[in-house]
Short mmCIF file of C-alpha atoms in Angstrom, two decimals:
data_model
loop_
_atom_site.label_atom_id
_atom_site.label_comp_id
_atom_site.label_asym_id
_atom_site.label_seq_id
_atom_site.Cartn_x
_atom_site.Cartn_y
_atom_site.Cartn_z
CA MET A 236 -0.19 8.01 -29.41
CA LEU A 237 2.27 9.52 -26.92
CA GLN A 238 1.03 12.37 -24.72
CA ARG A 239 3.18 15.51 -24.63
CA SER A 240 4.54 14.64 -21.15
CA ASP A 241 5.31 11.06 -22.25
CA ALA A 242 7.16 12.36 -25.31
CA ASP A 243 9.16 14.74 -23.12
CA ILE A 244 10.10 11.92 -20.74
CA PHE A 245 11.05 9.65 -23.63
CA ALA A 246 13.26 12.37 -25.15
CA ALA A 247 14.92 13.09 -21.79
CA THR A 248 15.65 9.43 -21.08
CA LEU A 249 17.13 9.01 -24.57
CA ALA A 250 19.32 12.06 -23.89
CA GLY A 251 20.38 10.55 -20.55
CA ARG A 252 21.33 7.21 -22.07
CA TYR A 253 23.17 8.92 -24.93
CA ALA A 254 25.10 11.15 -22.51
CA GLN A 255 26.13 8.14 -20.44
CA GLY A 256 27.16 6.30 -23.59
CA VAL A 257 29.46 9.12 -24.69
CA ASP A 258 30.75 9.61 -21.13
CA ASN A 259 29.23 13.05 -20.54
CA PRO A 260 28.11 12.82 -16.88
CA LYS A 261 26.95 16.45 -16.60
CA LEU A 262 24.61 16.13 -19.58
CA ALA A 263 23.34 12.79 -18.22
CA ALA A 264 22.56 14.33 -14.83
CA GLN A 265 20.58 17.16 -16.43
CA ALA A 266 18.65 14.80 -18.72
CA TRP A 267 17.65 12.32 -16.01
CA ALA A 268 16.58 15.12 -13.66
CA ARG A 269 14.46 16.61 -16.46
CA ALA A 270 12.81 13.23 -17.00
CA PHE A 271 12.08 12.81 -13.27
CA PHE A 272 10.50 16.26 -12.94
CA ARG A 273 8.13 15.33 -15.78
CA ARG A 274 6.90 12.35 -13.70
CA THR A 275 7.82 12.58 -10.02
CA SER A 276 5.88 9.40 -9.21
CA ASP A 277 8.30 7.27 -11.27
CA LEU A 278 10.78 5.87 -8.73
CA GLU A 279 12.97 4.29 -11.42
CA LEU A 280 13.50 7.72 -12.98
CA TYR A 281 14.17 9.08 -9.50
CA ASP A 282 16.86 6.47 -8.83
CA ARG A 283 18.58 7.17 -12.16
CA ALA A 284 18.40 10.94 -11.69
CA THR A 285 19.72 10.73 -8.13
CA ALA A 286 22.65 8.49 -9.11
CA ALA A 287 23.55 10.71 -12.09
CA ASN A 288 23.43 13.94 -10.06
CA LEU A 289 25.45 12.41 -7.23
CA GLU A 290 28.11 11.46 -9.78
CA VAL A 291 28.62 15.10 -10.77
CA GLY A 292 28.16 16.53 -7.28
CA ASN A 293 24.88 18.36 -7.92
CA LEU A 294 23.74 17.87 -4.32
CA GLY A 295 21.27 20.73 -4.50
CA MET A 296 19.38 18.81 -7.19
CA VAL A 297 19.61 15.57 -5.19
CA VAL A 298 18.06 17.30 -2.18
CA ARG A 299 15.38 18.96 -4.30
CA MET A 300 14.37 15.64 -5.83
CA ALA A 301 14.50 13.78 -2.49
CA LYS A 302 11.92 16.14 -1.02
CA LEU A 303 9.44 15.10 -3.73
CA VAL A 304 9.38 11.37 -2.89
CA PRO A 305 8.33 9.45 0.24
CA PRO A 306 11.17 8.99 2.80
CA SER A 307 11.01 5.20 2.35
CA ALA A 308 11.82 5.55 -1.37
CA ARG A 309 14.96 7.66 -0.94
CA PRO A 310 18.28 5.93 -1.68
CA PRO A 311 20.85 6.06 1.17
CA LYS A 312 23.01 8.81 -0.33
CA ALA A 313 19.97 11.02 -0.95
CA VAL A 314 19.11 10.63 2.74
CA LEU A 315 22.67 11.61 3.62
CA ALA A 316 22.38 14.65 1.32
CA LEU A 317 19.27 15.81 3.21
CA ALA A 318 21.09 15.32 6.52
CA ILE A 319 24.15 17.21 5.24
CA GLU A 320 21.92 20.09 4.11
CA ALA A 321 20.38 20.25 7.59
CA MET A 322 23.83 20.14 9.22
CA GLY A 323 25.07 23.00 7.05
CA GLN A 324 22.08 25.08 8.13
CA GLY A 325 22.58 24.26 11.82
CA ARG A 326 19.34 22.22 12.03
CA TYR A 327 20.88 19.59 14.27
CA GLN A 328 17.59 17.97 15.35
CA ASP A 329 16.65 17.49 11.69
CA VAL A 330 20.01 15.75 11.07
CA VAL A 331 19.30 13.24 13.83
CA ARG A 332 15.67 12.81 12.75
CA THR A 333 16.60 12.27 9.08
CA LEU A 334 19.17 9.59 9.85
CA GLU A 335 17.44 7.71 12.67
CA GLY A 336 16.18 4.26 11.68
CA GLN A 337 17.80 4.35 8.22
CA LYS A 338 19.56 1.24 6.92
CA PHE A 339 22.92 1.75 5.21
CA SER A 340 25.87 -0.35 4.10
CA PRO A 341 28.57 -0.75 6.82
CA SER A 342 30.74 2.10 5.46
CA LEU A 343 27.76 4.45 5.01
CA THR A 344 26.54 3.46 8.48
CA GLN A 345 29.91 4.59 9.82
CA PHE A 346 29.61 7.89 7.92
CA ALA A 347 25.99 8.42 9.10
CA ASN A 348 26.87 7.66 12.73
CA HIS A 349 29.64 10.23 12.71
CA LEU A 350 27.37 12.79 11.05
CA ARG A 351 24.73 12.20 13.74
CA ALA A 352 27.46 12.46 16.37
CA TYR A 353 28.48 15.91 15.12
CA ALA A 354 24.81 16.95 15.22
CA LEU A 355 24.59 15.83 18.84
CA LEU A 356 27.79 17.74 19.51
CA GLY A 357 26.13 20.83 18.05
CA GLN A 358 23.37 20.38 20.63
CA GLY A 359 25.91 20.30 23.44
CA GLN A 360 25.73 16.52 23.94
CA GLY A 361 29.46 15.73 23.78
CA SER A 362 29.36 12.40 25.68
CA ARG A 363 26.47 11.02 23.60
CA ALA A 364 28.21 12.18 20.43
CA TYR A 365 31.44 10.35 21.28
CA ASP A 366 29.57 7.17 22.27
CA LEU A 367 27.65 7.16 18.97
CA ALA A 368 30.82 7.65 16.92
CA SER A 369 32.43 4.80 18.90
CA GLN A 370 29.75 2.24 18.03
CA VAL A 371 31.33 -0.95 16.68
CA THR A 372 30.61 -2.01 13.12
CA GLY A 373 32.14 -5.46 13.38
CA ILE A 374 34.62 -4.50 10.66
CA SER A 375 37.99 -3.59 12.18
CA ASP A 376 39.16 -1.51 9.20
CA LEU A 377 36.09 0.73 9.49
CA GLU A 378 36.54 1.14 13.22
CA ASP A 379 40.20 2.11 12.72
CA ALA A 380 39.11 4.55 10.00
CA GLY A 381 36.91 6.39 12.50
CA LEU A 382 39.67 7.16 15.00
CA MET A 383 40.68 10.60 13.74
CA SER A 384 37.07 11.72 13.38
CA ARG A 385 36.40 10.60 16.96
CA ALA A 386 39.47 12.56 18.04
CA LEU A 387 38.02 15.70 16.44
CA ILE A 388 34.77 15.11 18.33
CA LEU A 389 36.78 15.01 21.57
CA VAL A 390 38.46 18.30 20.63
CA ARG A 391 35.06 19.93 20.08
CA ALA A 392 33.96 18.54 23.44
CA LYS A 393 37.09 20.18 25.00
CA ARG A 394 38.67 16.83 25.95
CA GLN A 395 42.06 17.72 24.49
CA GLN A 396 44.30 15.17 26.19
CA GLU A 397 41.98 12.29 25.28
CA ALA A 398 41.95 13.61 21.71
CA ILE A 399 45.77 13.60 21.59
CA ALA A 400 45.84 9.98 22.78
CA LEU A 401 43.33 8.97 20.11
CA PHE A 402 45.28 10.78 17.36
CA GLU A 403 48.38 8.89 18.50
CA LYS A 404 46.51 5.59 18.31
CA ALA A 405 45.33 6.43 14.79
CA ARG A 406 48.88 7.24 13.72
CA SER A 407 50.17 3.97 15.20
CA LEU A 408 47.66 2.13 12.99
CA GLY A 409 48.87 3.88 9.85
CA GLN A 410 46.09 6.45 9.56
CA ASP A 411 47.64 9.41 7.71
CA SER A 412 44.76 11.55 6.52
CA GLN A 413 46.28 14.88 5.46
CA ALA A 414 43.37 16.79 6.97
CA GLY A 415 43.59 14.79 10.20
CA ILE A 416 47.34 15.24 10.60
CA ARG A 417 47.03 18.94 9.85
CA PHE A 418 44.38 19.31 12.55
CA TYR A 419 46.42 17.19 14.98
CA SER A 420 49.45 19.46 14.48
CA GLU A 421 47.18 22.46 15.16
CA LEU A 422 45.99 20.77 18.35
CA LEU A 423 49.56 20.11 19.52
CA LEU A 424 50.48 23.75 18.88
CA SER A 425 47.42 25.01 20.72
CA VAL A 426 48.46 23.15 23.88
CA GLY A 427 52.08 24.29 23.64
CA LYS A 428 53.63 21.09 22.22
CA ARG A 429 55.55 22.65 19.32
CA ASP A 430 58.41 20.13 19.41
CA LYS A 431 55.94 17.25 19.18
CA ALA A 432 54.15 18.92 16.27
CA GLU A 433 57.44 19.28 14.42
CA ALA A 434 58.43 15.67 15.15
CA LEU A 435 55.05 14.57 13.76
CA LEU A 436 55.51 16.48 10.49
CA VAL A 437 59.22 16.13 9.69
CA PRO A 438 59.09 12.45 8.53
CA LEU A 439 56.10 13.26 6.30
CA ALA A 440 57.40 16.46 4.71
CA GLU A 441 59.45 16.89 1.53
CA ARG A 442 59.52 13.23 0.51
CA GLY A 443 59.22 13.97 -3.19
CA THR A 444 55.54 13.17 -3.50
CA VAL A 445 52.70 15.53 -4.25
CA LYS A 446 51.05 14.45 -1.00
CA ALA A 447 54.17 15.42 0.96
CA SER A 448 53.94 19.01 -0.29
CA ALA A 449 50.98 19.65 2.02
CA PHE A 450 52.94 18.43 5.04
CA THR A 451 55.87 20.60 3.96
CA GLU A 452 53.69 23.70 4.01
CA ILE A 453 52.26 22.82 7.42
CA LEU A 454 55.75 22.20 8.79
CA ALA A 455 56.90 25.59 7.48
CA ARG A 456 54.07 27.25 9.39
CA VAL A 457 54.98 25.40 12.56
CA ARG A 458 58.59 26.57 12.26
CA ALA A 459 57.42 30.13 11.55
CA GLY A 460 55.71 30.25 14.94
CA ASP A 461 52.11 29.34 14.10
CA LYS A 462 50.21 28.95 17.38
CA GLY A 463 47.60 26.54 16.07
CA ASN A 464 43.87 27.05 15.78
CA VAL A 465 41.33 24.42 16.78
CA ALA A 466 38.50 26.92 17.39
CA ILE A 467 37.21 26.75 13.80
CA ASN A 468 33.57 27.10 12.77
CA VAL A 469 31.24 24.15 13.11
CA GLN A 470 30.90 23.38 9.38
CA ASP A 471 34.67 23.36 8.92
CA HIS A 472 35.13 21.18 11.97
CA VAL A 473 32.53 18.67 10.77
CA ALA A 474 33.91 18.70 7.21
CA ILE A 475 37.46 17.99 8.44
CA GLY A 476 36.28 15.27 10.81
CA LEU A 477 34.24 13.47 8.17
CA LEU A 478 37.02 13.97 5.61
CA THR A 479 39.44 12.04 7.84
CA LEU A 480 36.89 9.22 7.85
CA VAL A 481 36.44 9.21 4.05
CA GLU A 482 40.19 9.39 3.41
CA ALA A 483 40.80 6.45 5.73
CA MET A 484 38.08 4.36 4.03
CA GLN A 485 38.82 5.20 0.39
CA ASP A 486 41.42 2.50 -0.37
CA ASN A 487 38.90 -0.21 0.51
CA ARG A 488 35.81 1.34 -1.10
CA PRO A 489 34.70 1.75 -4.74
CA PRO A 490 35.91 5.07 -6.23
CA THR A 491 32.33 6.20 -6.92
CA GLU A 492 31.38 5.84 -3.26
CA THR A 493 34.38 7.91 -2.20
CA SER A 494 33.56 10.66 -4.71
CA ASP A 495 29.89 10.70 -3.62
CA LEU A 496 30.90 11.18 0.03
CA LEU A 497 33.42 13.87 -0.87
CA PHE A 498 30.74 15.67 -2.89
CA LEU A 499 28.52 15.56 0.21
CA LEU A 500 31.28 17.27 2.18
CA THR A 501 31.62 20.06 -0.40
CA PHE A 502 27.88 20.57 -0.04
CA LEU A 503 28.39 20.93 3.70
CA ASN A 504 31.29 23.38 3.36
CA PRO A 505 31.95 24.70 -0.18
CA THR A 506 34.88 26.87 0.97
CA SER A 507 36.94 24.11 2.62
CA ASP A 508 40.37 23.84 0.96
CA GLU A 509 40.85 20.41 2.53
CA VAL A 510 37.68 19.00 0.98
CA SER A 511 38.14 20.71 -2.40
CA ALA A 512 41.71 19.39 -2.67
CA ALA A 513 40.72 15.85 -1.67
CA LEU A 514 37.79 15.76 -4.11
CA GLY A 515 39.69 17.32 -7.01
CA GLN A 516 42.63 14.94 -6.62
CA HIS A 517 40.31 11.93 -6.30
CA LEU A 518 38.36 12.86 -9.46
CA ALA A 519 41.55 13.54 -11.43
CA ARG A 520 43.07 10.24 -10.32
CA HIS A 521 40.02 8.37 -11.67
CA GLY A 522 39.79 10.18 -15.02
CA TYR A 523 37.04 12.74 -14.30
CA ASP A 524 39.16 15.64 -15.53
CA GLU A 525 36.33 18.05 -16.34
CA LEU A 526 34.73 17.54 -12.93
CA ALA A 527 38.07 17.72 -11.10
CA GLU A 528 39.26 21.03 -12.52
CA PRO A 529 36.94 23.48 -10.68
CA TYR A 530 37.60 21.84 -7.29
CA LEU A 531 41.36 21.93 -7.79
CA ALA A 532 41.21 25.53 -8.99
CA ARG A 533 39.22 26.78 -6.00
CA VAL A 534 41.97 25.87 -3.48
CA SER A 535 43.36 29.17 -2.18
CA SER A 536 46.97 30.22 -2.72
CA ASP A 537 47.68 30.35 1.02
CA SER A 538 46.50 26.77 1.55
CA PRO A 539 49.02 24.01 2.32
CA TYR A 540 47.30 22.05 -0.47
CA PHE A 541 48.03 24.70 -3.12
CA VAL A 542 51.17 23.11 -4.62
CA ALA A 543 49.55 19.66 -4.74
CA THR A 544 46.41 20.91 -6.46
CA ARG A 545 48.35 23.08 -8.93
CA THR A 546 50.41 20.02 -9.82
CA GLU A 547 47.22 18.08 -10.60
CA LEU A 548 45.87 21.02 -12.60
CA ALA A 549 49.06 21.25 -14.66
CA TRP A 550 48.67 17.64 -15.77
CA LEU A 551 45.02 18.26 -16.70
CA VAL A 552 46.17 21.22 -18.82
CA TYR A 553 48.95 19.10 -20.38
CA SER A 554 46.51 16.78 -22.14
CA ASN A 555 45.26 19.74 -24.22
CA ASP A 556 48.16 22.20 -24.20
CA PRO A 557 51.63 20.85 -23.26
CA ASN A 558 53.29 24.26 -23.67
CA GLN A 559 50.84 25.97 -21.31
CA ALA A 560 51.29 23.17 -18.76
CA LEU A 561 55.06 23.72 -18.91
CA LEU A 562 54.59 27.45 -18.36
CA GLU A 563 52.43 26.74 -15.31
CA ALA A 564 55.06 24.38 -13.92
CA ARG A 565 57.74 27.05 -14.37
CA GLY A 566 55.49 29.57 -12.62
CA LEU A 567 54.93 27.22 -9.69
CA VAL A 568 58.69 26.72 -9.26
CA ALA A 569 59.26 30.49 -9.46
CA LYS A 570 56.82 30.92 -6.58
CA TYR A 571 57.94 27.87 -4.57
CA PRO A 572 61.60 27.29 -5.54
CA SER A 573 62.29 25.05 -2.53
CA SER A 574 59.24 22.84 -3.03
CA PHE A 575 60.35 19.37 -4.03
CA ALA A 576 56.93 18.62 -5.52
CA ALA A 577 56.99 21.77 -7.67
CA VAL A 578 60.52 21.13 -8.97
CA THR A 579 59.62 17.48 -9.67
CA LEU A 580 56.58 18.65 -11.65
CA LEU A 581 58.82 20.93 -13.70
CA ALA A 582 61.31 18.12 -14.39
CA ASP A 583 58.46 15.82 -15.48
CA MET A 584 56.97 18.53 -17.70
CA LEU A 585 60.35 19.25 -19.31
CA SER A 586 60.70 15.54 -20.00
CA ALA A 587 57.15 15.26 -21.39
CA ASN A 588 57.87 18.22 -23.70
CA ARG A 589 61.15 16.57 -24.79
CA LEU A 590 63.34 19.35 -23.41
CA ASP A 591 65.68 16.61 -22.34
CA ALA A 592 68.86 18.54 -21.49
CA GLU A 593 66.95 20.80 -19.11
CA ALA A 594 65.00 17.83 -17.73
CA GLU A 595 68.18 15.84 -17.11
CA ALA A 596 69.68 18.73 -15.14
CA ALA A 597 66.50 19.13 -13.06
CA TYR A 598 66.33 15.41 -12.22
CA HIS A 599 70.04 15.43 -11.39
CA SER A 600 69.53 18.25 -8.89
CA LEU A 601 66.58 16.44 -7.31
CA ILE A 602 68.59 13.22 -6.98
CA GLU A 603 71.42 15.07 -5.26
CA ARG A 604 68.94 16.57 -2.79
CA SER A 605 67.29 13.21 -2.10
CA GLU A 606 70.65 11.48 -1.59
CA ALA A 607 71.74 14.20 0.85
CA ALA A 608 68.53 13.53 2.80
CA SER A 609 69.21 9.73 2.75
CA TRP A 610 65.98 8.82 1.03
CA SER A 611 65.24 5.17 0.37
CA PRO A 612 65.32 3.67 -3.16
CA THR A 613 61.53 3.25 -3.05
CA GLU A 614 61.27 7.03 -2.78
CA THR A 615 63.92 7.98 -5.34
CA TRP A 616 63.28 5.55 -8.20
CA PRO A 617 60.95 7.97 -10.12
CA LEU A 618 63.82 10.48 -10.24
CA TYR A 619 66.27 7.92 -11.62
CA PHE A 620 63.62 6.78 -14.08
CA GLY A 621 63.08 10.36 -15.26
CA ARG A 622 66.80 11.09 -15.55
CA GLY A 623 67.39 7.78 -17.32
CA GLY A 624 64.72 8.57 -19.90
CA ALA A 625 66.18 12.02 -20.55
CA ARG A 626 69.71 10.62 -20.88
CA GLU A 627 68.54 7.88 -23.26
CA ARG A 628 66.92 10.44 -25.55
CA LEU A 629 70.07 12.57 -25.37
CA GLY A 630 72.10 9.62 -26.69
CA ARG A 631 73.88 8.96 -23.39
CA TRP A 632 72.93 5.30 -23.29
CA PRO A 633 75.45 3.85 -20.76
CA GLU A 634 74.45 6.49 -18.17
CA ALA A 635 70.76 6.03 -19.03
CA LEU A 636 71.02 2.25 -18.65
CA ALA A 637 72.58 2.65 -15.19
CA ASP A 638 69.74 4.96 -14.08
CA LEU A 639 67.02 2.75 -15.52
CA ARG A 640 68.48 -0.32 -13.81
CA ILE A 641 68.45 1.53 -10.48
CA ALA A 642 64.79 2.37 -11.04
CA LYS A 643 63.96 -1.24 -11.95
CA ALA A 644 65.79 -2.62 -8.90
CA ALA A 645 63.73 -0.35 -6.63
CA ALA A 646 60.43 -0.87 -8.49
CA PRO A 647 60.68 -4.34 -10.10
CA ASN A 648 56.98 -4.49 -10.98
CA GLN A 649 56.47 -0.93 -12.19
CA PRO A 650 55.12 -1.36 -15.74
CA ASN A 651 56.37 2.00 -17.07
CA VAL A 652 59.92 1.21 -15.95
CA LEU A 653 59.79 -2.32 -17.37
CA ASN A 654 58.38 -1.02 -20.65
CA TYR A 655 60.89 1.81 -21.10
CA LEU A 656 63.96 -0.25 -20.21
CA GLY A 657 62.80 -3.33 -22.14
CA TYR A 658 62.02 -1.33 -25.26
CA ALA A 659 65.27 0.67 -25.11
CA MET A 660 67.36 -2.51 -24.88
CA ALA A 661 65.37 -4.31 -27.59
CA ASP A 662 65.54 -1.36 -29.97
CA ARG A 663 69.34 -1.48 -29.67
CA GLY A 664 69.39 -5.27 -30.07
CA GLU A 665 70.88 -5.67 -26.57
CA ASN A 666 70.01 -8.41 -24.05
CA LEU A 667 66.95 -9.43 -26.07
CA ASP A 668 65.97 -12.32 -23.81
CA GLU A 669 66.07 -10.06 -20.75
CA ALA A 670 64.13 -7.36 -22.60
CA LEU A 671 61.44 -9.83 -23.66
CA GLY A 672 61.12 -11.05 -20.06
CA MET A 673 60.63 -7.52 -18.75
CA LEU A 674 58.11 -6.67 -21.43
CA ARG A 675 56.14 -9.88 -20.79
CA ASN A 676 55.93 -8.84 -17.13
CA ALA A 677 54.83 -5.32 -18.09
CA MET A 678 52.18 -6.81 -20.39
CA ARG A 679 50.91 -9.03 -17.55
CA LEU A 680 50.59 -5.97 -15.31
CA ARG A 681 48.86 -3.85 -17.98
CA PRO A 682 47.34 -6.22 -20.54
CA ARG A 683 45.35 -3.50 -22.31
CA SER A 684 48.18 -1.05 -22.85
CA GLY A 685 48.74 -0.60 -26.59
CA ALA A 686 52.13 1.02 -25.93
CA ILE A 687 53.39 -1.95 -23.90
CA LEU A 688 52.12 -4.46 -26.46
CA ASP A 689 53.90 -2.44 -29.13
CA SER A 690 57.16 -2.67 -27.16
CA TYR A 691 56.81 -6.43 -26.77
CA GLY A 692 55.96 -6.86 -30.45
CA TRP A 693 58.99 -4.77 -31.41
CA ALA A 694 61.24 -6.87 -29.18
CA LEU A 695 59.93 -9.98 -30.97
CA PHE A 696 60.63 -8.26 -34.30
CA LYS A 697 64.20 -7.43 -33.25
CA SER A 698 64.60 -11.09 -32.24
CA GLY A 699 63.60 -12.19 -35.76
CA ARG A 700 60.31 -13.73 -34.56
CA TYR A 701 58.28 -11.96 -37.22
CA GLU A 702 55.07 -14.02 -37.23
CA GLU A 703 54.70 -13.72 -33.45
CA ALA A 704 55.50 -10.01 -33.69
CA ALA A 705 52.75 -9.50 -36.28
CA THR A 706 50.10 -11.01 -33.99
CA ILE A 707 51.14 -8.83 -31.03
CA LEU A 708 51.51 -5.62 -33.07
CA GLU A 709 48.07 -6.09 -34.63
CA ARG A 710 46.65 -6.21 -31.10
CA ALA A 711 48.67 -3.13 -30.18
CA ALA A 712 47.29 -1.25 -33.20
CA GLY A 713 43.76 -2.13 -32.09
CA LEU A 714 44.38 -0.77 -28.58
CA ALA A 715 46.39 2.31 -29.69
CA PRO A 716 45.16 3.19 -33.20
CA ASN A 717 46.43 6.78 -33.00
CA LEU A 718 50.10 6.09 -32.21
CA ALA A 719 52.36 6.65 -35.22
CA GLU A 720 55.05 4.39 -33.76
CA VAL A 721 52.69 1.40 -33.54
CA ALA A 722 51.61 1.78 -37.18
CA ASP A 723 55.26 2.18 -38.20
CA HIS A 724 56.28 -1.02 -36.39
CA LEU A 725 53.33 -2.95 -37.80
CA GLY A 726 54.35 -1.85 -41.30
CA ASP A 727 57.88 -3.14 -40.69
CA VAL A 728 56.71 -6.55 -39.55
CA TYR A 729 54.30 -6.83 -42.48
CA TRP A 730 57.20 -6.13 -44.84
CA ARG A 731 59.34 -8.83 -43.26
CA THR A 732 56.50 -11.35 -43.56
CA GLY A 733 56.01 -10.68 -47.28
CA ARG A 734 52.93 -8.45 -46.96
CA GLN A 735 54.39 -5.43 -48.74
CA GLU A 736 51.14 -3.71 -49.73
CA GLU A 737 49.82 -3.92 -46.18
CA ALA A 738 53.17 -2.61 -44.96
CA ARG A 739 52.90 0.46 -47.17
CA LEU A 740 49.32 1.05 -45.97
CA GLU A 741 50.52 1.09 -42.35
CA TRP A 742 53.45 3.38 -43.14
CA ARG A 743 51.10 5.79 -44.91
CA ARG A 744 48.75 5.64 -41.91
CA ALA A 745 51.68 6.40 -39.59
CA LEU A 746 52.37 9.58 -41.58
CA THR A 747 48.84 10.83 -40.78
CA LEU A 748 49.33 10.35 -37.01
CA THR A 749 51.66 13.31 -36.33
CA PRO A 750 54.99 11.48 -36.27
CA THR A 751 58.19 13.30 -35.32
CA ALA A 752 60.35 14.86 -38.03
CA GLU A 753 62.79 11.96 -37.69
CA GLN A 754 60.00 9.37 -37.98
CA THR A 755 58.55 11.20 -40.99
CA LYS A 756 61.87 11.05 -42.86
CA ALA A 757 62.29 7.34 -42.10
CA LEU A 758 58.72 6.57 -43.18
CA GLU A 759 59.17 8.38 -46.49
CA ILE A 760 62.31 6.36 -47.22
CA LYS A 761 60.50 3.10 -46.40
CA LEU A 762 57.57 4.02 -48.62
CA SER A 763 60.01 4.64 -51.45
CA ASP A 764 62.47 1.76 -50.97
CA GLY A 765 60.96 -0.67 -48.46
CA LEU A 766 63.14 -2.20 -45.74
CA PRO A 767 66.71 -3.27 -46.49
CA PRO A 768 67.20 -7.06 -46.69
CA ASP A 769 67.69 -8.96 -43.42
CA PRO A 770 70.88 -11.04 -43.62
CA SER A 771 69.57 -13.46 -40.98
CA ARG A 772 66.83 -14.68 -43.37
CA ALA A 773 67.81 -17.04 -46.17
CA ALA A 774 65.78 -15.25 -48.86
CA ASP A 775 67.18 -11.85 -47.93
CA ALA A 776 70.72 -13.24 -47.63
CA ALA A 777 70.46 -14.48 -51.24
CA ILE A 778 69.42 -10.98 -52.36
CA LEU A 779 72.37 -9.44 -50.54
CA ALA A 780 74.80 -11.97 -52.10
CA GLN A 781 73.46 -11.24 -55.56
CA ASN A 782 73.77 -7.47 -54.97
CA ARG A 783 77.40 -7.91 -53.89
CA SER A 784 78.24 -10.03 -56.95
CA ASN A 785 76.78 -7.36 -59.21
#
């Protein structure tokens, strides 16, 4: 018979597994922690609870649990959490003591070495700190990633000119951490090199991307006479330094490792706009919308990251309330009318809400601005893609086709472009071989996209290859069961292959999936009359001939 504590542990572990199964990380973290506190000697429960709480950024719980187990049983990121807690409280000796002798993966070793270096710096040991942060890992990418953090250590040690040289080296190797470049521009301003600060920022600012909006705001401050400030508090300095390291490593590391390290930095400095923006954008990019929202929302309105984070927030809102997301985009443009990122967000939101005339005008204005600034096609193709989509839906097909071809020429392997252009041509019965080729390529790039499979199946249908189309559209319906258009297309292909009852079932299903008014009318006609005969098929041609003779 189960003891009370055993029953509680069993119930908590079931809750943890269920929460993970339904993709509810917050509930999972709570359940696994509850199970561990019922039996703190169970290291398997400890590992599960630590991993689950790291995933949602509950570092306070990770630290609390770590203190209940022997140091040798703590996983690496729990050790780092203890060290980060000590750093935030100014207990520099405890940081060094906690990390000494620990074994980490190469990337976590790099992170731990820099954290120890900042602790040494806090004890006034600038030379030792720099030497520790300069230790080789044997992995060149990791050593390059540490350059900006090492430069910040030099700044704290009042070795400004060496720091400038190291920032320059980092830039020459393609390191473009937003936080690092912002700090570098502050450093240049603080030593009277305003022209150099402006030259650093101009190529990065206003390039149409969300990321560029931060550089635009920093550049505006430089031009307004900002004198630069490198004398920030220790926690902020450490958070920015380690953030440059994490941002430089993230493209080569698993997303969960990046989010864990960013969560550690928020634990170190909860008020850092740089860290909150980086973490919120990272979580949103990887589908953790609920976790991302509070970090994006906490970025202050006077931060250079404000436009970027509000853009991310608008898209999170859009999934639940498209009208509210559009209102927020309009509000952002009203506040920042010259921000390319804000105006692009508004154009995209207008397009997503099918306000195509307004969207077309917004994209047109953006294209004119980008052409005046001599942007490259790789930077402008999203604008042509957006304008082309709006023009296609407005019935201006020749102009739309020209825009979409420009987008495809600049981004030949962009699946959304290939899908939109391929489907639009196939739906009109134009260039079917070319359309099928584009859609095959899009399908290769995104094999599990129900929308792309639907486009390819429809192109096969328009080519008269009904049996092949049925196979593809059945797969599309499995991947995208809630898209009215997929069910509608599958019904059409069933009708053409003699499966009339199944066709009517799919058309009825399409009516339950919130089709447009135009789709609803077409579906009702098909349910009443079926599809008209196809003159390219012998059986249908005979029906047409008989109808004409009658």
